[in-house]
Amino acid sequence: MKRVFSGIKPTGHLTLGNYLGAMRRWSTVDQHEADALFCVVDLHALTVDHDPGRVRRLSRQAATLLLAAGLDPQLCTVFVQSHVDEHARLSYLLECVATDGEMRRMIQYKEKAAAERARGGSVRLSLLTYPVLMAADILAYGTDEVPVGDDQTQHVELTRDVAVRFNQRYGRTFVVPRTTHPEVAARVMNLQDPTSKMGKSDDVGPGVVYLLDEPEAVRKKIMRAVTDSGSEVVHDRETRPGVSNLLEILAACEGGSPKDLAGVYETYGSLKKDTAEAVVELLRPVQQKHKELCADPAYVEGVLREGAEKAREMARPRVDAAYRAIGLLPAV
């Protein structure tokens, strides 16, 4: 059975984009068709200025929402990154294989570093090197496939390059993974700026639908979504990004093609109304399950504890092999 790994970063409240772009596929497809691991990658949340208490709260919330979205501990492994030491152990070895140039070419690093400097802040070294930690997350488990949104494709390509280079220099140690994408809504855009991704950490305004938003808040945000000049409902991301985003969200919620759905609507208002109701209904069972899980924190803690134990057992032999391959003495 192929092995799948993916993670969610606790830098903000999880969004509709996280669910449609990744989490729903994890629960409906990946955990049934693969030996799947899903991780709250809390170490990645430390690459920028953060509040420690908030990271802990968001990590717990993210884990709870993963379970609420349908991940079943009997079918997959759910855990927190920092609970498995092998991630950090392997990350340093891969830093000794990756290059400075590769890190500085990462688009997300360029964007985040520029934004941090514009605010007058300094950029942490971990922001530059975190793609190597991401590579360690993936390679530690012999991952075959990494289901991600298209904004993470560059990082998986780096992972592939580092794995090939390590194998060539030190002997075959790692599986070289491949990327997979959901067919629709791989990248849900901000409702107020449809040229930007609906990010959980960069926007707290009306352009982001959060998984725990009340139904009326969801409706209000979608009804106020920015559309485009003209009145014709067409799917064209280049010239009509606003309406195309709504069509893709609706298609992801109800099925079908965004282009086909465009032919159903004559006005932006009717499209917004149907999209809003589709999103409310999509989120309803997730929110109900989240509420139930919050009432039973011991269950969530048990899932994470058992998940970390299982992940550790899977990762340790490969990471130990990497230590030997690169030239380190075994512990005595």
Tab-separated table of C-alpha atoms in Angstrom:
chain	number	residue	atom	x	y	z
A	1	MET	CA	0.000	0.000	0.000
A	2	LYS	CA	1.331	3.440	-0.907
A	3	ARG	CA	2.179	5.810	1.933
A	4	VAL	CA	0.794	9.343	2.091
A	5	PHE	CA	1.924	12.181	4.379
A	6	SER	CA	0.530	15.670	4.776
A	7	GLY	CA	0.359	18.299	7.481
A	8	ILE	CA	-1.426	21.428	8.610
A	9	LYS	CA	0.343	24.379	10.213
A	10	PRO	CA	-1.224	25.909	13.364
A	11	THR	CA	-0.562	29.557	12.507
A	12	GLY	CA	-4.227	30.544	12.396
A	13	HIS	CA	-7.754	29.183	12.496
A	14	LEU	CA	-8.352	26.630	9.740
A	15	THR	CA	-10.280	27.851	6.731
A	16	LEU	CA	-12.565	26.722	3.976
A	17	GLY	CA	-9.468	26.731	1.782
A	18	ASN	CA	-7.746	24.234	4.086
A	19	TYR	CA	-10.796	21.985	3.999
A	20	LEU	CA	-11.530	22.055	0.262
A	21	GLY	CA	-7.894	22.146	-0.749
A	22	ALA	CA	-6.676	19.322	1.454
A	23	MET	CA	-8.570	18.065	4.501
A	24	ARG	CA	-11.635	16.712	2.721
A	25	ARG	CA	-9.501	14.686	0.326
A	26	TRP	CA	-7.542	13.314	3.274
A	27	SER	CA	-10.725	11.976	4.891
A	28	THR	CA	-12.620	10.823	1.798
A	29	VAL	CA	-9.767	9.455	-0.309
A	30	ASP	CA	-6.298	9.238	1.178
A	31	GLN	CA	-6.984	7.482	4.486
A	32	HIS	CA	-8.958	4.791	2.624
A	33	GLU	CA	-6.534	4.211	-0.233
A	34	ALA	CA	-3.166	4.554	1.492
A	35	ASP	CA	-1.145	4.089	4.628
A	36	ALA	CA	-1.741	7.721	5.555
A	37	LEU	CA	-0.150	10.031	8.131
A	38	PHE	CA	-1.577	13.462	8.960
A	39	CYS	CA	0.348	15.821	11.165
A	40	VAL	CA	-0.112	19.139	12.941
A	41	VAL	CA	3.239	20.670	11.974
A	42	ASP	CA	3.668	22.893	15.016
A	43	LEU	CA	7.434	23.337	14.581
A	44	HIS	CA	6.700	25.219	11.359
A	45	ALA	CA	4.640	27.729	13.338
A	46	LEU	CA	7.800	28.911	15.105
A	47	THR	CA	9.388	30.394	11.959
A	48	VAL	CA	7.736	33.778	12.591
A	49	ASP	CA	6.958	35.849	15.664
A	50	HIS	CA	4.312	33.994	17.654
A	51	ASP	CA	2.563	33.734	20.991
A	52	PRO	CA	3.428	30.374	22.640
A	53	GLY	CA	0.023	29.952	24.223
A	54	ARG	CA	-1.737	30.649	20.944
A	55	VAL	CA	0.375	28.067	19.111
A	56	ARG	CA	-0.618	25.457	21.696
A	57	ARG	CA	-4.311	26.378	21.432
A	58	LEU	CA	-4.281	26.359	17.644
A	59	SER	CA	-2.391	23.056	17.578
A	60	ARG	CA	-5.081	21.403	19.690
A	61	GLN	CA	-7.830	23.032	17.633
A	62	ALA	CA	-6.235	21.879	14.379
A	63	ALA	CA	-5.928	18.296	15.629
A	64	THR	CA	-9.541	18.341	16.771
A	65	LEU	CA	-10.718	19.706	13.412
A	66	LEU	CA	-8.783	17.035	11.535
A	67	LEU	CA	-10.757	14.428	13.447
A	68	ALA	CA	-13.985	16.400	13.013
A	69	ALA	CA	-13.367	16.504	9.263
A	70	GLY	CA	-13.458	12.726	9.176
A	71	LEU	CA	-9.963	11.418	9.840
A	72	ASP	CA	-10.317	8.058	11.570
A	73	PRO	CA	-7.462	6.919	13.866
A	74	GLN	CA	-8.369	3.335	12.943
A	75	LEU	CA	-7.573	4.105	9.303
A	76	CYS	CA	-4.734	6.641	9.517
A	77	THR	CA	-2.138	8.122	11.857
A	78	VAL	CA	-2.880	11.549	13.351
A	79	PHE	CA	-0.174	13.205	15.455
A	80	VAL	CA	1.691	16.393	16.341
A	81	GLN	CA	5.069	16.992	14.697
A	82	SER	CA	6.964	18.067	17.820
A	83	HIS	CA	5.930	14.843	19.566
A	84	VAL	CA	8.153	12.845	17.196
A	85	ASP	CA	11.851	13.728	17.568
A	86	GLU	CA	12.784	12.175	14.225
A	87	HIS	CA	11.523	15.253	12.354
A	88	ALA	CA	14.103	17.526	13.955
A	89	ARG	CA	16.809	14.862	13.852
A	90	LEU	CA	16.450	14.381	10.124
A	91	SER	CA	16.033	18.060	9.352
A	92	TYR	CA	19.629	18.860	10.289
A	93	LEU	CA	20.990	16.070	8.106
A	94	LEU	CA	19.030	17.417	5.152
A	95	GLU	CA	20.329	20.931	5.811
A	96	CYS	CA	23.739	19.382	5.182
A	97	VAL	CA	22.527	18.257	1.743
A	98	ALA	CA	20.373	21.190	0.595
A	99	THR	CA	21.943	24.443	-0.617
A	100	ASP	CA	21.541	28.090	0.306
A	101	GLY	CA	20.501	28.893	-3.259
A	102	GLU	CA	17.684	26.361	-3.167
A	103	MET	CA	16.327	27.866	0.027
A	104	ARG	CA	16.400	31.437	-1.258
A	105	ARG	CA	14.555	30.483	-4.438
A	106	MET	CA	11.508	29.353	-2.488
A	107	ILE	CA	8.622	31.639	-3.449
A	108	GLN	CA	7.000	31.549	-0.012
A	109	TYR	CA	10.285	32.576	1.617
A	110	LYS	CA	10.626	35.537	-0.735
A	111	GLU	CA	7.050	36.671	-0.078
A	112	LYS	CA	7.104	36.221	3.692
A	113	ALA	CA	10.571	37.695	4.121
A	114	ALA	CA	9.586	40.766	2.080
A	115	ALA	CA	6.434	41.234	4.152
A	116	GLU	CA	8.367	40.899	7.411
A	117	ARG	CA	10.990	43.412	6.319
A	118	ALA	CA	8.259	45.818	5.192
A	119	ARG	CA	6.915	45.733	8.754
A	120	GLY	CA	10.366	46.566	10.039
A	121	GLY	CA	10.960	43.148	11.517
A	122	SER	CA	13.871	40.758	11.206
A	123	VAL	CA	13.612	37.428	9.410
A	124	ARG	CA	14.287	34.292	11.416
A	125	LEU	CA	16.755	31.788	10.012
A	126	SER	CA	14.102	29.087	10.426
A	127	LEU	CA	11.920	30.873	7.855
A	128	LEU	CA	14.675	30.291	5.310
A	129	THR	CA	15.328	26.675	6.239
A	130	TYR	CA	11.827	25.410	7.017
A	131	PRO	CA	11.413	23.770	3.571
A	132	VAL	CA	14.151	21.379	4.709
A	133	LEU	CA	12.144	20.563	7.831
A	134	MET	CA	9.174	19.976	5.545
A	135	ALA	CA	11.327	17.620	3.493
A	136	ALA	CA	12.254	15.782	6.695
A	137	ASP	CA	8.560	15.480	7.591
A	138	ILE	CA	7.947	13.721	4.292
A	139	LEU	CA	11.100	11.651	3.872
A	140	ALA	CA	11.184	10.243	7.402
A	141	TYR	CA	8.206	8.022	6.608
A	142	GLY	CA	9.106	6.677	3.175
A	143	THR	CA	6.250	8.734	1.757
A	144	ASP	CA	5.108	7.891	-1.774
A	145	GLU	CA	2.578	10.701	-2.281
A	146	VAL	CA	2.109	14.174	-0.788
A	147	PRO	CA	-1.391	15.637	-1.326
A	148	VAL	CA	-0.987	19.422	-1.264
A	149	GLY	CA	-2.387	22.636	-2.659
A	150	ASP	CA	-0.575	24.019	-5.681
A	151	ASP	CA	1.204	26.659	-3.570
A	152	GLN	CA	3.206	23.869	-1.891
A	153	THR	CA	4.312	22.113	-5.063
A	154	GLN	CA	7.704	23.876	-5.061
A	155	HIS	CA	8.449	22.537	-1.592
A	156	VAL	CA	7.688	18.964	-2.616
A	157	GLU	CA	9.949	19.389	-5.650
A	158	LEU	CA	12.727	20.469	-3.261
A	159	THR	CA	12.033	17.366	-1.184
A	160	ARG	CA	12.432	15.214	-4.267
A	161	ASP	CA	15.710	16.930	-5.197
A	162	VAL	CA	17.150	16.525	-1.702
A	163	ALA	CA	16.115	12.862	-1.545
A	164	VAL	CA	17.745	12.096	-4.893
A	165	ARG	CA	20.930	13.935	-3.925
A	166	PHE	CA	21.181	12.145	-0.557
A	167	ASN	CA	20.620	8.773	-2.211
A	168	GLN	CA	23.272	9.457	-4.847
A	169	ARG	CA	25.886	10.642	-2.363
A	170	TYR	CA	25.327	8.302	0.569
A	171	GLY	CA	23.417	5.297	-0.742
A	172	ARG	CA	19.723	4.728	-1.274
A	173	THR	CA	17.955	5.743	1.917
A	174	PHE	CA	14.824	7.681	0.963
A	175	VAL	CA	11.782	7.105	-1.193
A	176	VAL	CA	11.426	9.952	-3.723
A	177	PRO	CA	7.827	11.200	-3.278
A	178	ARG	CA	5.420	12.646	-5.817
A	179	THR	CA	2.789	15.387	-5.477
A	180	THR	CA	-0.954	14.888	-5.876
A	181	HIS	CA	-3.641	17.600	-6.183
A	182	PRO	CA	-7.423	17.527	-5.742
A	183	GLU	CA	-9.223	18.121	-9.025
A	184	VAL	CA	-11.281	21.142	-7.930
A	185	ALA	CA	-10.518	24.031	-5.571
A	186	ALA	CA	-6.897	23.112	-4.976
A	187	ARG	CA	-6.409	26.754	-4.118
A	188	VAL	CA	-9.378	28.657	-2.699
A	189	MET	CA	-8.874	32.391	-3.002
A	190	ASN	CA	-9.612	35.255	-0.620
A	191	LEU	CA	-13.177	36.508	-1.062
A	192	GLN	CA	-12.066	40.135	-0.887
A	193	ASP	CA	-8.901	39.697	-2.942
A	194	PRO	CA	-9.472	36.793	-5.341
A	195	THR	CA	-5.921	37.020	-6.644
A	196	SER	CA	-4.583	35.927	-3.227
A	197	LYS	CA	-4.955	32.602	-1.439
A	198	MET	CA	-7.451	32.289	1.399
A	199	GLY	CA	-4.755	32.087	4.077
A	200	LYS	CA	-5.375	31.292	7.721
A	201	SER	CA	-2.538	33.426	9.082
A	202	ASP	CA	-2.406	36.507	6.846
A	203	ASP	CA	-5.981	37.821	6.925
A	204	VAL	CA	-8.498	38.132	9.737
A	205	GLY	CA	-10.998	40.113	7.663
A	206	PRO	CA	-14.133	39.297	5.688
A	207	GLY	CA	-12.243	37.570	2.880
A	208	VAL	CA	-11.661	34.362	4.854
A	209	VAL	CA	-14.275	31.749	5.779
A	210	TYR	CA	-13.147	29.827	8.855
A	211	LEU	CA	-14.291	26.274	9.527
A	212	LEU	CA	-15.808	27.332	12.842
A	213	ASP	CA	-17.587	30.445	11.535
A	214	GLU	CA	-21.275	30.647	12.424
A	215	PRO	CA	-23.627	30.095	9.454
A	216	GLU	CA	-24.674	33.758	9.346
A	217	ALA	CA	-21.044	34.848	9.293
A	218	VAL	CA	-20.404	32.483	6.376
A	219	ARG	CA	-23.379	33.847	4.455
A	220	LYS	CA	-22.384	37.446	5.075
A	221	LYS	CA	-18.804	36.909	3.909
A	222	ILE	CA	-19.805	35.141	0.709
A	223	MET	CA	-22.603	37.565	-0.148
A	224	ARG	CA	-20.071	40.402	0.196
A	225	ALA	CA	-17.433	38.647	-1.909
A	226	VAL	CA	-15.714	40.780	-4.528
A	227	THR	CA	-16.787	39.915	-8.057
A	228	ASP	CA	-15.663	41.415	-11.369
A	229	SER	CA	-16.566	44.108	-13.841
A	230	GLY	CA	-19.400	43.126	-16.138
A	231	SER	CA	-22.349	40.951	-15.210
A	232	GLU	CA	-21.875	37.737	-17.159
A	233	VAL	CA	-21.136	34.673	-15.033
A	234	VAL	CA	-18.130	32.978	-16.651
A	235	HIS	CA	-15.284	30.839	-15.366
A	236	ASP	CA	-11.989	32.494	-16.289
A	237	ARG	CA	-9.374	32.887	-13.579
A	238	GLU	CA	-7.349	35.399	-15.579
A	239	THR	CA	-10.074	37.905	-16.431
A	240	ARG	CA	-12.795	37.031	-13.865
A	241	PRO	CA	-10.986	35.890	-10.711
A	242	GLY	CA	-13.785	36.816	-8.314
A	243	VAL	CA	-16.630	34.951	-9.959
A	244	SER	CA	-14.297	32.082	-10.882
A	245	ASN	CA	-13.415	31.647	-7.209
A	246	LEU	CA	-17.112	31.412	-6.282
A	247	LEU	CA	-17.769	28.916	-9.067
A	248	GLU	CA	-14.873	26.747	-7.938
A	249	ILE	CA	-16.023	26.825	-4.323
A	250	LEU	CA	-19.566	25.854	-5.361
A	251	ALA	CA	-18.270	23.087	-7.622
A	252	ALA	CA	-16.108	21.736	-4.806
A	253	CYS	CA	-19.060	21.747	-2.413
A	254	GLU	CA	-21.659	20.198	-4.711
A	255	GLY	CA	-19.696	18.486	-7.457
A	256	GLY	CA	-19.613	19.289	-11.134
A	257	SER	CA	-17.471	21.569	-13.236
A	258	PRO	CA	-17.019	25.315	-12.587
A	259	LYS	CA	-17.414	25.964	-16.298
A	260	ASP	CA	-20.664	24.004	-16.425
A	261	LEU	CA	-21.996	25.779	-13.341
A	262	ALA	CA	-21.278	29.141	-14.946
A	263	GLY	CA	-23.955	28.371	-17.522
A	264	VAL	CA	-26.567	27.901	-14.801
A	265	TYR	CA	-26.396	31.420	-13.384
A	266	GLU	CA	-27.450	34.710	-14.898
A	267	THR	CA	-26.523	36.966	-11.968
A	268	TYR	CA	-23.739	37.222	-9.409
A	269	GLY	CA	-26.326	37.478	-6.639
A	270	SER	CA	-27.889	34.090	-7.309
A	271	LEU	CA	-24.439	32.499	-7.561
A	272	LYS	CA	-23.405	34.024	-4.231
A	273	LYS	CA	-26.596	32.870	-2.514
A	274	ASP	CA	-26.235	29.275	-3.667
A	275	THR	CA	-22.513	29.240	-2.853
A	276	ALA	CA	-23.182	30.550	0.644
A	277	GLU	CA	-25.796	27.881	1.366
A	278	ALA	CA	-23.574	25.156	-0.060
A	279	VAL	CA	-20.706	26.184	2.216
A	280	VAL	CA	-22.968	26.376	5.288
A	281	GLU	CA	-24.220	22.844	4.646
A	282	LEU	CA	-20.701	21.587	3.943
A	283	LEU	CA	-19.411	22.892	7.270
A	284	ARG	CA	-22.409	21.887	9.401
A	285	PRO	CA	-21.344	18.276	10.173
A	286	VAL	CA	-17.714	19.312	10.717
A	287	GLN	CA	-18.769	21.919	13.273
A	288	GLN	CA	-21.090	19.502	15.051
A	289	LYS	CA	-18.372	16.855	15.321
A	290	HIS	CA	-15.872	19.460	16.527
A	291	LYS	CA	-18.277	20.421	19.300
A	292	GLU	CA	-18.593	16.786	20.382
A	293	LEU	CA	-14.822	16.261	20.392
A	294	CYS	CA	-14.225	19.410	22.441
A	295	ALA	CA	-16.456	17.897	25.111
A	296	ASP	CA	-14.136	14.856	25.260
A	297	PRO	CA	-10.552	16.224	25.338
A	298	ALA	CA	-9.184	12.967	26.749
A	299	TYR	CA	-10.154	11.204	23.528
A	300	VAL	CA	-8.257	13.710	21.376
A	301	GLU	CA	-5.213	13.482	23.643
A	302	GLY	CA	-5.287	9.699	23.390
A	303	VAL	CA	-5.438	9.821	19.598
A	304	LEU	CA	-2.431	12.153	19.474
A	305	ARG	CA	-0.436	10.072	21.949
A	306	GLU	CA	-1.048	6.826	20.088
A	307	GLY	CA	-0.460	8.548	16.753
A	308	ALA	CA	2.926	9.860	17.887
A	309	GLU	CA	3.958	6.404	19.120
A	310	LYS	CA	3.013	4.855	15.802
A	311	ALA	CA	4.722	7.604	13.791
A	312	ARG	CA	7.884	7.276	15.874
A	313	GLU	CA	8.065	3.551	15.182
A	314	MET	CA	7.717	4.200	11.453
A	315	ALA	CA	10.241	7.038	11.237
A	316	ARG	CA	13.042	5.916	13.540
A	317	PRO	CA	14.527	3.079	11.435
A	318	ARG	CA	14.816	5.273	8.338
A	319	VAL	CA	16.255	8.242	10.217
A	320	ASP	CA	18.745	5.978	11.985
A	321	ALA	CA	19.727	4.601	8.584
A	322	ALA	CA	20.271	8.155	7.311
A	323	TYR	CA	22.546	8.885	10.281
A	324	ARG	CA	24.647	5.857	9.480
A	325	ALA	CA	24.697	6.565	5.748
A	326	ILE	CA	25.930	10.146	6.137
A	327	GLY	CA	28.837	9.064	8.339
A	328	LEU	CA	27.749	9.458	11.962
A	329	LEU	CA	28.824	6.955	14.613
A	330	PRO	CA	25.986	4.911	16.072
A	331	ALA	CA	25.072	5.651	19.657
A	332	VAL	CA	26.611	3.336	22.246
